Amino acid sequence: MISKKPHLLKISQPIGASFIIKGDAIAWDNPWHYHPELELIYCIKGKGTNFVGNAIVGIEEGEILLFGSNLPHTRQRDIQYYLEYPSETPESIVIQFKSDFLGSTFLALQEFSLIADLFKRSIRGIKFYGRTRKLISNHLATMSALDKTQRILTLLSILDILSRTREIEYLNPFDYSSHAHEKNAQKINRVFEYTITHFRNEVKLEEIARLTNLSTSAFCRYFKSRTRRSYFQYLSEVRIGFASKLLGEADKNIKQIAYESGFNNLSHFNKQFKKIMKLTPKEYIHNTSFASEIK
């Protein structure tokens, strides 16, 4: 179970380096957390789930992800799989860096305006695909063997490529309130965190409104002003995101997945899935299976 409240993760900067590059096997108790550093992830192999802001998506081998500054997230192992195959271990390369890792005036330079824009957009969480994914994964796979100067030049090259590509998918449909520790964001973050933890159960509007110390009508206005959608639209997006993960990897029937995702009515599930994903659940399963076959 993921903690309702993300905690600030203190990342120690290595002496003599402006950013961190490391391997990551996804700890069993990986917490729901945030940090001021941006995080670039290359998943070499692994099975599990990414929780990023309000998004819930399955971990995909080969994926390239960019999480913005203070964007709450966690990556969770597929417990059942790794208990069944204890010799298997997730493997990722992670780069963590602050937006001003090249100095306080770095992003103010016109030459780096596209990278500055990338950093702003990364608050939503970004997934890269296609030729961009292949190109970046090649860079990241060899980066740890480079000397310090080559590493920083390679990171700049990576960020330049990511800032220019259109081969992207935003993990969150709107800007997640990233500064989870700031007072003016605490209300909306409590809503996001409660929803991610409880979406598979019945969620009552009165309970959600109490988290913000607002009446239900005031909460509805507040939430829509912050997210440009109703709360129940957002709840459906979270549930459908989880359902699409199960449809893509689990040997379960659609009705069972609908109930496990928080829907108590199959017809409503099918309607919401088509509205959000632009495909029926059956079409989604077919497309996912076909994509896996041609990789």
XYZ file of C-alpha atoms in Angstrom:
295
model
C 0.000 0.000 0.000
C 1.337 3.422 -0.952
C 1.536 6.069 1.758
C -1.009 8.859 1.361
C 1.576 11.582 1.780
C 4.784 11.733 -0.297
C 7.879 12.447 1.718
C 10.809 14.616 0.718
C 13.717 12.426 -0.329
C 17.110 13.974 0.405
C 19.507 13.154 -2.429
C 23.208 13.476 -1.595
C 25.227 15.110 -4.334
C 28.474 13.199 -5.052
C 31.643 15.176 -4.484
C 33.072 16.548 -7.718
C 29.985 15.851 -9.823
C 27.044 18.031 -10.865
C 24.538 15.172 -11.214
C 23.983 11.534 -10.212
C 23.981 8.489 -12.480
C 23.258 5.144 -10.871
C 21.682 1.745 -11.286
C 18.287 1.027 -9.741
C 16.836 -2.393 -8.907
C 13.562 -0.909 -7.528
C 13.593 -1.597 -3.784
C 10.801 -3.741 -2.348
C 9.764 -0.858 -0.076
C 10.233 1.963 -2.598
C 8.331 4.878 -0.954
C 5.943 7.453 -2.441
C 8.285 10.456 -2.528
C 9.393 13.651 -4.247
C 12.636 15.610 -4.554
C 13.777 18.867 -6.195
C 15.980 16.966 -8.652
C 14.585 15.992 -12.043
C 14.852 12.258 -12.727
C 15.554 10.526 -16.042
C 14.936 6.767 -16.041
C 15.860 4.048 -18.515
C 14.242 0.727 -17.609
C 16.437 -2.064 -18.974
C 14.216 -4.802 -17.562
C 11.513 -5.018 -14.956
C 7.874 -5.767 -14.181
C 5.702 -3.615 -11.977
C 3.886 -0.302 -11.822
C 4.830 3.367 -12.101
C 2.882 5.756 -9.862
C 3.652 9.263 -11.145
C 1.616 12.209 -9.893
C -1.916 10.943 -10.410
C -0.979 8.443 -13.146
C -0.776 4.678 -12.735
C 0.958 2.912 -15.635
C 2.694 -0.409 -16.018
C 6.476 -0.525 -16.139
C 7.595 -1.260 -19.692
C 10.983 -2.740 -20.460
C 13.011 -0.247 -22.481
C 10.939 2.750 -21.376
C 12.462 6.217 -21.022
C 10.774 8.458 -18.451
C 11.411 12.010 -17.250
C 9.980 13.177 -13.913
C 9.970 16.893 -13.151
C 11.165 18.655 -10.010
C 9.099 17.712 -6.923
C 6.758 15.453 -8.898
C 5.634 12.754 -6.409
C 6.288 9.244 -7.689
C 7.217 5.690 -6.883
C 8.035 2.575 -8.894
C 6.716 -0.659 -7.449
C 7.809 -4.197 -8.266
C 5.266 -6.786 -9.389
C 5.433 -8.657 -6.088
C 3.788 -11.842 -7.351
C 6.155 -12.119 -10.325
C 9.364 -11.565 -8.326
C 8.299 -13.975 -5.584
C 7.636 -16.585 -8.258
C 10.962 -15.852 -10.014
C 13.346 -14.809 -7.191
C 16.419 -14.970 -9.446
C 15.014 -12.139 -11.589
C 15.803 -8.536 -10.637
C 14.577 -5.245 -12.135
C 17.334 -3.179 -13.716
C 17.282 0.524 -14.560
C 19.667 3.412 -15.120
C 18.666 6.595 -13.298
C 20.030 10.130 -13.675
C 19.095 12.745 -11.059
C 19.962 16.409 -11.512
C 18.773 19.833 -10.438
C 17.466 22.256 -13.026
C 20.446 24.557 -12.320
C 23.091 21.804 -12.406
C 25.132 23.968 -14.806
C 24.712 27.141 -12.760
C 21.964 29.570 -11.793
C 21.955 31.360 -15.187
C 22.036 28.185 -17.292
C 18.340 28.120 -18.215
C 18.213 31.868 -18.821
C 20.481 31.507 -21.865
C 18.640 31.639 -25.172
C 20.586 28.624 -26.428
C 18.959 26.459 -23.745
C 15.389 27.753 -24.052
C 14.096 24.417 -25.387
C 15.623 22.563 -22.444
C 14.071 25.099 -20.050
C 10.700 24.382 -21.646
C 11.308 20.613 -21.329
C 11.916 21.036 -17.590
C 8.607 22.914 -17.230
C 6.700 20.255 -19.167
C 8.263 17.437 -17.168
C 6.060 18.388 -14.182
C 3.424 16.213 -15.875
C 5.819 13.268 -16.216
C 6.917 12.403 -19.773
C 7.342 9.045 -21.512
C 9.393 8.924 -24.726
C 8.951 6.395 -27.517
C 10.022 5.519 -31.059
C 13.386 6.509 -32.471
C 13.950 8.902 -29.556
C 13.681 6.068 -27.049
C 16.193 3.938 -28.909
C 18.644 6.810 -29.332
C 18.494 7.870 -25.669
C 18.737 4.313 -24.344
C 21.970 3.846 -26.323
C 23.409 7.017 -24.768
C 22.392 6.019 -21.241
C 23.687 2.447 -21.562
C 27.254 3.688 -22.138
C 27.219 6.859 -20.061
C 28.593 5.441 -16.788
C 31.807 4.379 -18.569
C 32.587 7.943 -19.670
C 34.802 10.431 -17.831
C 33.218 13.395 -16.026
C 33.506 15.838 -18.909
C 32.064 13.390 -21.434
C 29.225 12.543 -19.056
C 28.064 16.118 -18.742
C 28.330 16.691 -22.492
C 26.327 13.500 -23.078
C 23.648 14.616 -20.602
C 23.351 17.937 -22.419
C 23.030 16.101 -25.721
C 20.314 13.851 -24.240
C 18.365 16.817 -22.892
C 18.651 18.582 -26.243
C 17.225 15.539 -28.054
C 14.394 15.156 -25.527
C 13.544 18.860 -25.747
C 13.096 18.686 -29.528
C 11.301 15.383 -30.044
C 7.580 14.973 -30.631
C 7.729 11.286 -29.722
C 6.301 11.864 -26.260
C 3.375 10.891 -24.065
C 2.427 12.882 -20.978
C 1.708 10.636 -18.004
C -0.629 13.172 -16.408
C -3.348 14.915 -18.442
C -2.725 18.162 -16.553
C 0.036 19.715 -14.476
C 0.381 17.809 -11.224
C 0.754 20.182 -8.280
C 4.437 19.492 -7.947
C 5.519 21.380 -4.835
C 3.951 18.860 -2.493
C 5.554 20.467 0.558
C 4.186 23.962 -0.016
C 1.081 25.126 1.840
C -0.736 26.362 -1.249
C -0.566 22.881 -2.795
C -1.418 20.753 0.229
C -5.161 20.591 -0.438
C -4.947 19.325 -4.003
C -2.141 16.916 -3.159
C -4.187 15.372 -0.354
C -6.900 14.711 -2.936
C -4.463 13.165 -5.441
C -2.787 10.995 -2.814
C -6.058 9.779 -1.275
C -7.415 8.929 -4.713
C -4.357 6.935 -5.769
C -4.545 4.951 -2.527
C -8.321 4.323 -2.533
C -9.484 4.393 -6.167
C -10.236 0.647 -6.203
C -12.836 1.153 -3.467
C -15.960 3.274 -3.353
C -14.961 6.939 -3.138
C -17.511 9.363 -1.736
C -17.417 13.036 -2.612
C -18.120 13.974 1.023
C -14.953 12.155 2.145
C -12.849 13.895 -0.492
C -14.278 17.317 0.381
C -13.403 16.770 4.063
C -9.736 16.373 3.073
C -9.759 19.978 1.880
C -11.986 21.380 4.675
C -14.470 22.521 2.028
C -18.155 21.815 1.446
C -18.864 19.416 -1.432
C -20.026 22.218 -3.734
C -17.026 24.419 -2.870
C -14.691 21.465 -3.352
C -16.135 20.723 -6.802
C -15.515 24.322 -7.880
C -12.020 24.281 -6.340
C -10.997 21.014 -7.988
C -12.257 22.042 -11.422
C -10.480 25.400 -11.190
C -7.197 23.592 -10.470
C -7.481 20.687 -12.921
C -9.965 21.762 -15.634
C -12.067 18.638 -15.030
C -14.547 17.392 -12.449
C -13.332 15.192 -9.614
C -15.191 12.160 -10.950
C -13.656 12.687 -14.395
C -10.253 12.572 -12.713
C -11.206 9.481 -10.682
C -12.300 7.727 -13.892
C -8.946 8.573 -15.528
C -7.056 7.016 -12.613
C -9.251 3.885 -12.681
C -9.021 3.497 -16.466
C -5.250 3.968 -16.314
C -5.045 1.097 -13.843
C -7.467 -1.019 -15.892
C -5.435 -0.530 -19.084
C -2.357 -1.753 -17.200
C -4.214 -4.934 -16.177
C -5.639 -5.436 -19.674
C -2.150 -5.253 -21.129
C -0.499 -7.756 -18.832
C -2.993 -9.880 -16.866
C -4.820 -13.040 -17.884
C -8.185 -11.887 -16.531
C -11.537 -11.239 -18.142
C -12.760 -7.688 -18.727
C -15.503 -7.884 -16.107
C -13.036 -8.940 -13.409
C -10.640 -6.126 -14.365
C -13.471 -3.584 -14.279
C -14.322 -4.512 -10.694
C -10.667 -4.593 -9.607
C -10.263 -1.068 -11.011
C -13.078 0.374 -8.894
C -16.057 0.089 -11.260
C -19.164 -1.710 -9.992
C -20.911 -1.656 -13.354
C -19.465 -3.259 -16.502
C -21.496 -1.072 -18.851
C -20.220 2.102 -17.152
C -16.655 0.759 -17.297
C -16.913 0.100 -21.046
C -18.367 3.565 -21.633
C -15.641 5.325 -19.613
C -12.878 3.239 -21.179
C -14.006 4.145 -24.716
C -14.350 7.819 -23.751
C -10.843 8.078 -22.262
C -8.842 5.583 -24.329
C -10.731 6.056 -27.648
C -10.928 2.248 -27.876
C -13.129 -0.422 -26.353
C -11.437 -2.748 -23.833
C -11.452 -5.566 -26.421
C -9.876 -3.311 -29.052
C -7.260 -2.210 -26.511
C -6.343 -5.835 -25.708
C -6.037 -6.621 -29.425
C -3.857 -3.559 -30.100
C -1.628 -4.287 -27.099
C -1.144 -7.913 -28.135
C -0.374 -6.892 -31.718
C 2.166 -4.276 -30.587
C 3.916 -6.898 -28.439
C 4.144 -9.313 -31.371
C 5.861 -6.832 -33.694
C 8.468 -5.538 -31.198
